[in-house]
XYZ file of C-alpha atoms in Angstrom:
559
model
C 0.000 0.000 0.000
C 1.492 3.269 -1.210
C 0.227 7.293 -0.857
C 0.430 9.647 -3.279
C 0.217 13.340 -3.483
C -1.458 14.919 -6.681
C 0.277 18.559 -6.332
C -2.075 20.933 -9.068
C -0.764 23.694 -10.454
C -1.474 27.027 -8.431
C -3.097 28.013 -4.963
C -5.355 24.659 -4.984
C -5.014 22.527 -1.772
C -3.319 19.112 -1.955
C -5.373 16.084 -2.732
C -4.105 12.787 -0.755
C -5.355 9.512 -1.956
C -4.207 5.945 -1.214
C -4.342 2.111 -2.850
C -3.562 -1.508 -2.730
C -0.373 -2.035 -5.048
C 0.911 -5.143 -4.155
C -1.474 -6.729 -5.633
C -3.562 -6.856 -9.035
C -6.765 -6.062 -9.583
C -8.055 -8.255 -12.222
C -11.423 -9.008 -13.879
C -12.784 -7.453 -10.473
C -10.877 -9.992 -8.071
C -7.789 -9.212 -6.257
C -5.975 -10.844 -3.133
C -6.406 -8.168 -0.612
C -10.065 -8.514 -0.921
C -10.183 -11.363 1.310
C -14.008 -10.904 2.474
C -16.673 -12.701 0.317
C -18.744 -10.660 -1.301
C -16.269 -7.955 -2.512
C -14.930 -6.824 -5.454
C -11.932 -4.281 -6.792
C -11.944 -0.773 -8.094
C -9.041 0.105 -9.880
C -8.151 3.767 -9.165
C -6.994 4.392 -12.522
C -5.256 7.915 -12.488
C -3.545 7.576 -8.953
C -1.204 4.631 -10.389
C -1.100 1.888 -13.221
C -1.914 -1.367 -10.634
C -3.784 1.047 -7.327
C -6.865 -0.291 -6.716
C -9.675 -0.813 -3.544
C -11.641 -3.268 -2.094
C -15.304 -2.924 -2.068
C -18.573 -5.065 -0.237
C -20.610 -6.094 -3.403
C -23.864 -4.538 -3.086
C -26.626 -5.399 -0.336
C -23.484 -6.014 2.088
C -21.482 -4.010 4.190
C -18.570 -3.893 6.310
C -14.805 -4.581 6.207
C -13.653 -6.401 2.956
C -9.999 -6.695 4.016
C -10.518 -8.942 6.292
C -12.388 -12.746 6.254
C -16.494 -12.718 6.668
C -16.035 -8.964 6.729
C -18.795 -7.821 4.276
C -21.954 -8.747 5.645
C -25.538 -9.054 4.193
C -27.926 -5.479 5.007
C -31.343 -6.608 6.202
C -32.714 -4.032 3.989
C -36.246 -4.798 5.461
C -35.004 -3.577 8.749
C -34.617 -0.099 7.509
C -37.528 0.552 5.386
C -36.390 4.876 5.669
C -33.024 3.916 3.448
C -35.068 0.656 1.182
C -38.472 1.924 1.319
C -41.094 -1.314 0.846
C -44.890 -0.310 1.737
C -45.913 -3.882 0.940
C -44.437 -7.406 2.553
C -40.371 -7.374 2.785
C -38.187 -10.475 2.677
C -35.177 -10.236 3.080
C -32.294 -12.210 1.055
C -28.697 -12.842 0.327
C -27.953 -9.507 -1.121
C -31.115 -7.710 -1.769
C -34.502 -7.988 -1.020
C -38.197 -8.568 -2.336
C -40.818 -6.446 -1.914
C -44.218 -7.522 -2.793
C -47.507 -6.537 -2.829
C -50.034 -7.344 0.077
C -52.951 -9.833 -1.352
C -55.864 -8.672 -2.984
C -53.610 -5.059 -3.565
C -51.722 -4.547 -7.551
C -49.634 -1.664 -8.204
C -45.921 -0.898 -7.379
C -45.212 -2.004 -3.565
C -41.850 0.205 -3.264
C -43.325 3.533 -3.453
C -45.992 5.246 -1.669
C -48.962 4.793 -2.535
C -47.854 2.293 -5.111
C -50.065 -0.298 -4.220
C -53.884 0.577 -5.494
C -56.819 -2.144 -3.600
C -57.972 -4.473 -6.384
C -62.155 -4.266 -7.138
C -62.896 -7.682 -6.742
C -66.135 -6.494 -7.657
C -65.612 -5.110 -11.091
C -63.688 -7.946 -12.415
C -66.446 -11.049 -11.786
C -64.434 -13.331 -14.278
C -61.836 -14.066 -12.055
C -63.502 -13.328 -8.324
C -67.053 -14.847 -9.098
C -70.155 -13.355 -6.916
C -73.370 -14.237 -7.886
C -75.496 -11.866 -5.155
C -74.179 -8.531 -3.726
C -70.719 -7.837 -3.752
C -69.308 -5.130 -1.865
C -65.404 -4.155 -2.119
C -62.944 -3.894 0.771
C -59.578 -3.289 0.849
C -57.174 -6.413 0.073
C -60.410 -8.253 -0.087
C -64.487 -8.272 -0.945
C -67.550 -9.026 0.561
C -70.311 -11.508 -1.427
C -73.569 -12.082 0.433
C -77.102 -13.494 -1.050
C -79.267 -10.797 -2.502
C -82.412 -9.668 -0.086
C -84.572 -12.389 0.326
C -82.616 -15.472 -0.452
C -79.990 -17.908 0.840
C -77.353 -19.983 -0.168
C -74.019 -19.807 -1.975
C -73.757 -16.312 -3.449
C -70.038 -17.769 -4.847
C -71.704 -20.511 -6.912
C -74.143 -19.997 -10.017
C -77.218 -20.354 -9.172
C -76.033 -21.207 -5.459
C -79.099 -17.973 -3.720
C -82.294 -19.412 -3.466
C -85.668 -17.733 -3.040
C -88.052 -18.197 0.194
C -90.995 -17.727 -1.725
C -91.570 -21.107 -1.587
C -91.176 -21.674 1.865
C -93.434 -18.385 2.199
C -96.431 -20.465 -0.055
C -96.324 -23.055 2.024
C -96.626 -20.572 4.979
C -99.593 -19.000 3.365
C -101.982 -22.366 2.872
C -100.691 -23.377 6.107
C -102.171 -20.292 8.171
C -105.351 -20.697 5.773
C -105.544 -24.636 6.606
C -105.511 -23.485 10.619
C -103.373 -21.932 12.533
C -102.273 -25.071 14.516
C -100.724 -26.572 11.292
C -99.220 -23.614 10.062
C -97.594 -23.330 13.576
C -96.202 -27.121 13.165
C -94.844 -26.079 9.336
C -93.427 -23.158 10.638
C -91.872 -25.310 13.649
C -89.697 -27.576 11.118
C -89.232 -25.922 8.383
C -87.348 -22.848 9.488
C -84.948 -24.632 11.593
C -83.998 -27.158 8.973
C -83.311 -23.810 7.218
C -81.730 -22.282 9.747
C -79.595 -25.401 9.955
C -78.875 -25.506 6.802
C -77.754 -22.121 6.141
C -74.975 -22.233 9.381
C -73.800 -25.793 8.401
C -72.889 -24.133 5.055
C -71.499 -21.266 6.237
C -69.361 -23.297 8.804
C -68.132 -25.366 5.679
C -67.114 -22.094 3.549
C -65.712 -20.876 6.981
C -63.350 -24.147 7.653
C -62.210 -24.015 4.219
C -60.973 -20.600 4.040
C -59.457 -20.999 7.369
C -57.784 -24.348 5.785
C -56.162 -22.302 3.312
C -55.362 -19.232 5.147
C -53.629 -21.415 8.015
C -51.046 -23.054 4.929
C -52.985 -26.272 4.486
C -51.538 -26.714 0.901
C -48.013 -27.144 2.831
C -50.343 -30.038 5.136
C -51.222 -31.531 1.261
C -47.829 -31.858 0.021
C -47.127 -33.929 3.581
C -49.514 -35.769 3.063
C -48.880 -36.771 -0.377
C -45.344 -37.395 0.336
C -46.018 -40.024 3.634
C -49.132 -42.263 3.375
C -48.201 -42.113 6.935
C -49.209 -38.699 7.711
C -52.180 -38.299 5.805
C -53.622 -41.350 7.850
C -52.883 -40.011 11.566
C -52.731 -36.315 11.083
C -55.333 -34.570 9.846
C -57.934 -33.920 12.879
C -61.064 -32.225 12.680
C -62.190 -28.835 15.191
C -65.082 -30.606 16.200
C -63.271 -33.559 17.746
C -60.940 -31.062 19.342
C -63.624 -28.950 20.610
C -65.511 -32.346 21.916
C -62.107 -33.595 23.555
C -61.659 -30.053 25.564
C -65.454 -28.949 26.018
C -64.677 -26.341 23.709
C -61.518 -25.444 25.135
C -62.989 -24.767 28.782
C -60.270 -22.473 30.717
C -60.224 -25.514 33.061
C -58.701 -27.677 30.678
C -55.714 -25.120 30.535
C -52.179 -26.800 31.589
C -49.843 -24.327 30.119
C -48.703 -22.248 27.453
C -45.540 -20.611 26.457
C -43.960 -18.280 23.835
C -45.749 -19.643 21.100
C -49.201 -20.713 22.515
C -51.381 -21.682 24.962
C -51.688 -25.863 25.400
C -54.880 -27.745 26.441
C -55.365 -31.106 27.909
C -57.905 -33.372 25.975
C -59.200 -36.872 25.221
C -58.880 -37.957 21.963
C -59.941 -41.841 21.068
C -59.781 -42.540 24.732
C -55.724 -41.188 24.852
C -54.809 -38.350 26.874
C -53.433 -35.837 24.443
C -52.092 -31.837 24.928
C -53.169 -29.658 22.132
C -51.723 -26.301 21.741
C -53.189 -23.129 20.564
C -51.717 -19.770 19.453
C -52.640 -16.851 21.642
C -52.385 -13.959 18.816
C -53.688 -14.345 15.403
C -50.779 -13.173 13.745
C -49.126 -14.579 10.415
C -45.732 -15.160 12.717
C -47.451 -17.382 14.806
C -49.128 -19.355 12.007
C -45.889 -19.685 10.307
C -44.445 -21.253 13.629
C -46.927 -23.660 13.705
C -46.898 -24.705 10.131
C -42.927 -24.681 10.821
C -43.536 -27.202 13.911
C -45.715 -29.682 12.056
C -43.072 -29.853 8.662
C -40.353 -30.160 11.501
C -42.178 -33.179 13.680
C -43.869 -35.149 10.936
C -40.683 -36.128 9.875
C -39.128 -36.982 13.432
C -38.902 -39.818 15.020
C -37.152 -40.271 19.100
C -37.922 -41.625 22.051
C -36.536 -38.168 23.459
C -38.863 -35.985 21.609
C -42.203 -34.909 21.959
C -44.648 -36.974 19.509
C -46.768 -34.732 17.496
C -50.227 -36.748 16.718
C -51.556 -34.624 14.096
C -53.382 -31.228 13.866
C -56.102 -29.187 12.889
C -56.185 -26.016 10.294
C -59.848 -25.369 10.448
C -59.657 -22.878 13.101
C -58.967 -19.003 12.926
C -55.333 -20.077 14.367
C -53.445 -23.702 13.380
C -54.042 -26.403 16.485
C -51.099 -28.689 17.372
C -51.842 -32.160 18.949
C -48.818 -34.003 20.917
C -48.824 -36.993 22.869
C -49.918 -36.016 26.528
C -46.269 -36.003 29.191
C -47.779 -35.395 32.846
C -45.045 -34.767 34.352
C -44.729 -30.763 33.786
C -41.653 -29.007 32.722
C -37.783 -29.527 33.841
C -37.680 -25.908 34.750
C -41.109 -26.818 37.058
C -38.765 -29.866 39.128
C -35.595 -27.879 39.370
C -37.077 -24.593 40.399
C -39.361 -25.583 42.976
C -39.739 -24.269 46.590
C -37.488 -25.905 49.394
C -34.293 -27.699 49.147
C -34.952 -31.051 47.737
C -35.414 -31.401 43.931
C -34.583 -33.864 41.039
C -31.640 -36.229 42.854
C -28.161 -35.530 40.952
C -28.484 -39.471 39.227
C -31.763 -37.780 37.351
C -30.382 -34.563 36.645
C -27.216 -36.471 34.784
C -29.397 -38.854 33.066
C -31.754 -36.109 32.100
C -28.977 -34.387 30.175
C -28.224 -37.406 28.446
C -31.273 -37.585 26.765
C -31.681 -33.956 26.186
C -28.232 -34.021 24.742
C -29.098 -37.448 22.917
C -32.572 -35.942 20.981
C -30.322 -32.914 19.983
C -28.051 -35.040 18.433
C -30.719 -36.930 16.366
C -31.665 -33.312 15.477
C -27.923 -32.160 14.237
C -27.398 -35.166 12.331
C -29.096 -38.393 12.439
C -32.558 -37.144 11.190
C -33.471 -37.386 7.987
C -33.418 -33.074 7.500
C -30.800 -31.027 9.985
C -32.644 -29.381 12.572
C -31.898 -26.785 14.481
C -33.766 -26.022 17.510
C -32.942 -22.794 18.548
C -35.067 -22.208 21.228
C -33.176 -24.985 24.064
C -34.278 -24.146 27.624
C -35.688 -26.152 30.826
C -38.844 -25.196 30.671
C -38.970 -26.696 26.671
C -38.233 -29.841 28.077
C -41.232 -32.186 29.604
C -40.639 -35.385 31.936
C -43.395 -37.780 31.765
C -44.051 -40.310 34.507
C -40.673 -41.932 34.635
C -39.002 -38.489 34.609
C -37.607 -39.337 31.169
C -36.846 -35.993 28.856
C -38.952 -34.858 25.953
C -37.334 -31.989 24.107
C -40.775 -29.910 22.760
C -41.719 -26.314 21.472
C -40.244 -26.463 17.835
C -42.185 -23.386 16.984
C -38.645 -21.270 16.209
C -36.852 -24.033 14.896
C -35.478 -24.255 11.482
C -34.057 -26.567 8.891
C -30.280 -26.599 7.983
C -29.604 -28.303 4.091
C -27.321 -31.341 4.622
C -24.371 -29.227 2.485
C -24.456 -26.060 5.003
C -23.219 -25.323 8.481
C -25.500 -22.768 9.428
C -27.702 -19.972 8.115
C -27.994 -16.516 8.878
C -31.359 -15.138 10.274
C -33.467 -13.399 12.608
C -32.325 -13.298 16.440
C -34.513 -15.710 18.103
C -34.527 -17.505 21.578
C -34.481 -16.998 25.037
C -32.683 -14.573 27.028
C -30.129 -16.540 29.653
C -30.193 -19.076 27.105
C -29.252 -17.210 24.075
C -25.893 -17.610 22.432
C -24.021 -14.531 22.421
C -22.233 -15.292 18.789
C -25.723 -16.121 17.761
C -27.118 -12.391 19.289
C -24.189 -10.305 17.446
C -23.701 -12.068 14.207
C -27.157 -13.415 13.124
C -25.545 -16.410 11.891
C -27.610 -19.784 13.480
C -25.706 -22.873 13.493
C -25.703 -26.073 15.436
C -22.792 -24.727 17.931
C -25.918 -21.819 18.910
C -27.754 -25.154 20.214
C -25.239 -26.150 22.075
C -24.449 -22.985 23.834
C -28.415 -22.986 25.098
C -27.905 -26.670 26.418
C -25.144 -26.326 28.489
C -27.074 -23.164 30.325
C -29.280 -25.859 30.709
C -26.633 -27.869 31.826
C -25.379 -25.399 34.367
C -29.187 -24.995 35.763
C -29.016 -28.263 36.412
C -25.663 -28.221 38.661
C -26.614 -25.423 40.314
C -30.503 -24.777 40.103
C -30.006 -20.960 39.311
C -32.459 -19.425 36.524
C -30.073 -18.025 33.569
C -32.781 -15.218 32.657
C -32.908 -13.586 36.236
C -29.412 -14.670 37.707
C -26.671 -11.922 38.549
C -23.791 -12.435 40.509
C -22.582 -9.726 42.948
C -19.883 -8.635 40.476
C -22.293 -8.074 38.181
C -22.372 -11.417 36.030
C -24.740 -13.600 34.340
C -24.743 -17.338 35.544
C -22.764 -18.218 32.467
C -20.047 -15.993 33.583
C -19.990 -16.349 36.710
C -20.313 -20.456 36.273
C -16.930 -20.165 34.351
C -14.998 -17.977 36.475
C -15.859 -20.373 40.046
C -14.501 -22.973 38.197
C -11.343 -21.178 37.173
C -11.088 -20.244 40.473
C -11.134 -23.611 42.144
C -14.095 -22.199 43.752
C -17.117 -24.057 42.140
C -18.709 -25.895 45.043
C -20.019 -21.636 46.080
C -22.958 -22.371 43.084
C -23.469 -25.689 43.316
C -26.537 -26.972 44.467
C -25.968 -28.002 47.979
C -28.312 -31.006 47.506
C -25.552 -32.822 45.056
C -22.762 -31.795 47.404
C -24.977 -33.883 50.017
C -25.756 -36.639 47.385
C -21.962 -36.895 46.958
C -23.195 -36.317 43.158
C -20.088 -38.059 41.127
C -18.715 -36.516 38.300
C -19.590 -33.002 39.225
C -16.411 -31.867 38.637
C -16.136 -33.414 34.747
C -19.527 -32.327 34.284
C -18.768 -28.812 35.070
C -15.376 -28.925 32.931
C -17.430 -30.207 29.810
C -19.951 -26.772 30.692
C -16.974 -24.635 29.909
C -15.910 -25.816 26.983
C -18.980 -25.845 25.453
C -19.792 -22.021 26.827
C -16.496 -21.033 24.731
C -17.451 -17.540 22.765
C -16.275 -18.698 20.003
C -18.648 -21.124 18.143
C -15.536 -23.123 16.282
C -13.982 -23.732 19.877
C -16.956 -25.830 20.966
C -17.397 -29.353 20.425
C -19.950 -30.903 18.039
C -23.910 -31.856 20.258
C -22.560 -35.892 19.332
C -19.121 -35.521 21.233
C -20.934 -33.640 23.842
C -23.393 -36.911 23.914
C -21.106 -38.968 24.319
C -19.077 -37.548 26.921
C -22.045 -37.271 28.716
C -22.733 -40.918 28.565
C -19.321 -41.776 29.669
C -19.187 -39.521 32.857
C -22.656 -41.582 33.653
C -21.488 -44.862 32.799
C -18.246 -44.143 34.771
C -17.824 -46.006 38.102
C -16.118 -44.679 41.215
C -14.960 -46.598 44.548
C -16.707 -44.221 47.414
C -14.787 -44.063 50.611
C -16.236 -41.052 52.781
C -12.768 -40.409 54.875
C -10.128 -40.747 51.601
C -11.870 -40.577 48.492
C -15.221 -38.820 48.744
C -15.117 -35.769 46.373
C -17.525 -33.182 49.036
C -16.557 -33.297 53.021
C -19.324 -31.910 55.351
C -17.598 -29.437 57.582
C -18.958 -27.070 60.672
C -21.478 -26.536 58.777
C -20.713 -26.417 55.246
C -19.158 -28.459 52.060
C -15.925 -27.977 50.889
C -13.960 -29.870 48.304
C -12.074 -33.004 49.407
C -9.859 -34.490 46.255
C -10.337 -34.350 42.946
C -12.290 -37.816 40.972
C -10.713 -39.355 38.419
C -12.277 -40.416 35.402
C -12.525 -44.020 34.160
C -14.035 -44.422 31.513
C -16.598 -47.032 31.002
C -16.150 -49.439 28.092
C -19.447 -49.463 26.533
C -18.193 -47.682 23.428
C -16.835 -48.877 19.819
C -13.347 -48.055 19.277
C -14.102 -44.865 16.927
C -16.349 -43.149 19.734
C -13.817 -43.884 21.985
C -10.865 -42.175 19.773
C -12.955 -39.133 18.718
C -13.864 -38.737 22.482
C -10.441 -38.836 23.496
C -9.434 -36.020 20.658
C -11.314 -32.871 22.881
C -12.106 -34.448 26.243
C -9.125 -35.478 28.513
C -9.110 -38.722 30.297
């Protein structure tokens, strides 16, 4: 890199410019541009070979340096990439369309004009009164009929019905009473069945029920077991009675019901948003195609509601966050809490990499995970999750999770990968050592539990946040458990190990067994009053591993 100094003739000021000249910029791709995304300018009249390096468009940042030109979520500042429609963002630009039932120009004000549904009848067919609204119309029976005002034909007169009325009050007035009596509520009936019918099936296609079709034309499997109707729903929860509430969370409130005489939780979203209906959707494309003994079975669902319905098997045993954070002293034992992570850890492995799509949760916390009777884990709540194709490690999107779970890489960069879901599983980890909620927890220095979880432990000073009930269990492998925490808390995603080794090293600390002799080898002492740390356990590893898991455990985790 070299300065020069154009010096004009007369009283002008100097002009100082600079460029890249140890390198060429050719065909617009030099060296020094080491950012993806970038391109060279050649300065031309400053020197022969001068040139810069430049973010391509849609991206910004520092293109002399690696993953330094990132992508500008242009729908996040609609002032500088005006959009008055809907905005979706992509790799280097953005779409911006127009809202249904609206034509026009969606990036400019104004652009988009509200289409009269009304005035073109070839393509929106209304065979009554049609009245125009914006993004949508209005088609109703003409005054003095019923039916189908969308079908030819479909309005039908009461003067019929009004005949019959007529000869029955000039018969007598008792059989025109009786005529009266069943005729107008087969009507009546008729009339709401068909309007419930119209209703269901806009609300089938509103709520993404084409996505449901293409499931169920892909698996036999799904279309048989799936597809549930409102009315059983409403039958197996007395029409949702408050009483049969048990729960909700971030993405909806759940429901306890009886379905075919099995005791099933259905879930319903609490805002009628599109967000929440594209969770949903999300959930049942994500679950369909899963399969584990560690994660929650979805049974089917229902899209003939204002809002999608969700029906999972039934787990009665509340949340982990509901056993660990409950009042007094005694909780889940320290065997549980071990074995519990084992399984958590175990179903996020299927999700990383043995399921037939990657899977990324994003949203890992204890109250996400359900015990059923035999305390067993069942990761749920896939509402934020997302796939990952097989050929990528990660994708970069919208911040979304859980504060005190969240990982920080995740929070500044945007970019999700399967290291993010690892990060929110050791918090869960840590909760489980020390029973501490990460979203309210502050040290008195000021720290999160993360933090402060990582610098006890540096410190030699661990057993001050661990739950005294393990120190009393004599919980083994505390100390291994804890080590494991930190390396998988490391800020840097690439410094973590992958949710498998983290499995398995998991499995091994459990499987491990320990001679326990309370005056030499026991790990916690009781003394006047308190615990303090006797020794230090050694690990032997257990031998239920092949050979490779063995090796590749070995190559991060020291034995």
């Amino acid at each position: 890199m070299e300065d020069w100094v154009s010096l004009p003739q007369g009283p002008l000021p100097a002009v100082l410019s600079w460029g890249m000249n140890h390198t060429k910029c050719h065909s617009g791709s030099s060296v020094a541009c080491r950012s993806s995304h970038t391109y060279c300018w050649k300065l031309g009249d400053v020197k022969e070979d001068a040139h810069l390096c430049m973010c391509d468009d849609g991206h910004q940042g520092n293109p002399y340096i690696p993953n330094g030109c990132k992508d500008i979520n242009e729908c996040d500042d609609p002032k500088t990439y005006p959009c008055y429609g809907s905005c979706k963002n992509s790799e280097g630009g953005f779409q911006c369309e127009r809202l249904p039932g609206f034509k026009g120009n969606a990036s400019v004000p104004n652009g988009c004009q509200d289409i009269d549904e009304c005035a073109d009848p070839h393509h929106y067919s209304c065979y009554g009164l049609c009245t125009n609204v914006p993004g949508t119309f209005h088609c109703r029976c003409k005054h003095g009929t019923y039916g189908d005002p969308f079908t030819k034909g479909g309005c039908s007169s009461l003067s019929v019905y009004a005949a019959v009325l007529k000869i029955g009050l000039g018969v007598g007035g008792g059989i025109s009473c009786m005529l009266l009596a069943l005729v107008a509520p087969l009507i009546t009936r008729k009339i709401k069945m068909h309007k419930v019918k119209k209703e269901k099936e806009r609300f089938f296609k509103q709520n993404h029920g084409l996505l449901l079709q293409q499931l169920v034309s892909q698996n036999s499997d799904i279309g048989g077991r799936m597809i549930i109707t409102l009315q059983d729903l409403e039958k197996a929860t007395n029409k949702f009675d408050p009483s049969h509430e048990i729960g909700g969370g971030g993405h909806g409130v759940v429901y306890k019901g009886l379905l075919d005489l099995q005791a099933v939780a259905i879930k319903k979203s609490k805002i009628i948003v599109q967000r929440e209906i594209d969770d949903f959707i999300n959930e049942v494309a994500i679950l369909s195609q899963i399969n584990h003994r560690n994660i929650v079975k979805l049974i089917g669902c229902c899209l003939e509601a204002k809002v999608p319905l969700l029906v999972y098997e039934f787990i009665s045993n509340g949340t982990l966050a509901d056993h660990l954070h409950v009042e007094g002293t005694v909780s889940l034992s320290w065997d549980d809490r071990l074995r519990i992570a084992v399984e958590i850890s175990k179903a996020l492995a299927y999700l990383h990499s043995a399921a037939s799509t990657h899977v990324l949760h994003r949203d890992i916390k204890s109250s996400s995970i359900l015990l059923d009777d035999n305390l067993m884990a069942k990761v749920s709540d896939f509402g934020a999750s997302r796939h990952i194709p097989i050929d990528r490690t990660g994708v970069t999107t919208a911040v979304q999770g859980t504060i005190g779970y969240l990982d920080p890489m995740y929070y500044y960069t945007s970019r999700l990968t399967e290291k993010s879901d690892i990060f929110s599983f050791v918090v869960v980890l840590i909760e489980l050592l020390t029973r501490k909620k990460p979203y309210i927890y502050w040290s008195d220095d000021g720290e999160g539990l993360v933090t402060h979880f990582a610098s006890l432990l540096a410190q030699g000073t661990l057993i001050d946040i661990i739950d005294p009930q393990i120190i009393e269990e004599e919980g083994e492998a505390v100390d291994e458990v804890a080590t494991l925490a930190a390396k998988c808390t490391k800020l840097n995603g690439e410094d973590r190990p992958t949710m498998r080794e983290v499995e398995m090293a998991l499995e091994n600390l459990r499987g491990t067994k320990r001679q326990v002799h309370h005056n030499t080898n026991s790990k916690w002492k009781y003394e006047k009053g308190h615990c303090v740390p006797f020794g230090r356990l050694h690990l032997e590893a257990s031998r239920q591993y092949i050979m490779e898991e063995e090796i590749l455990l070995s190559a991060w985790y020291p034995r």
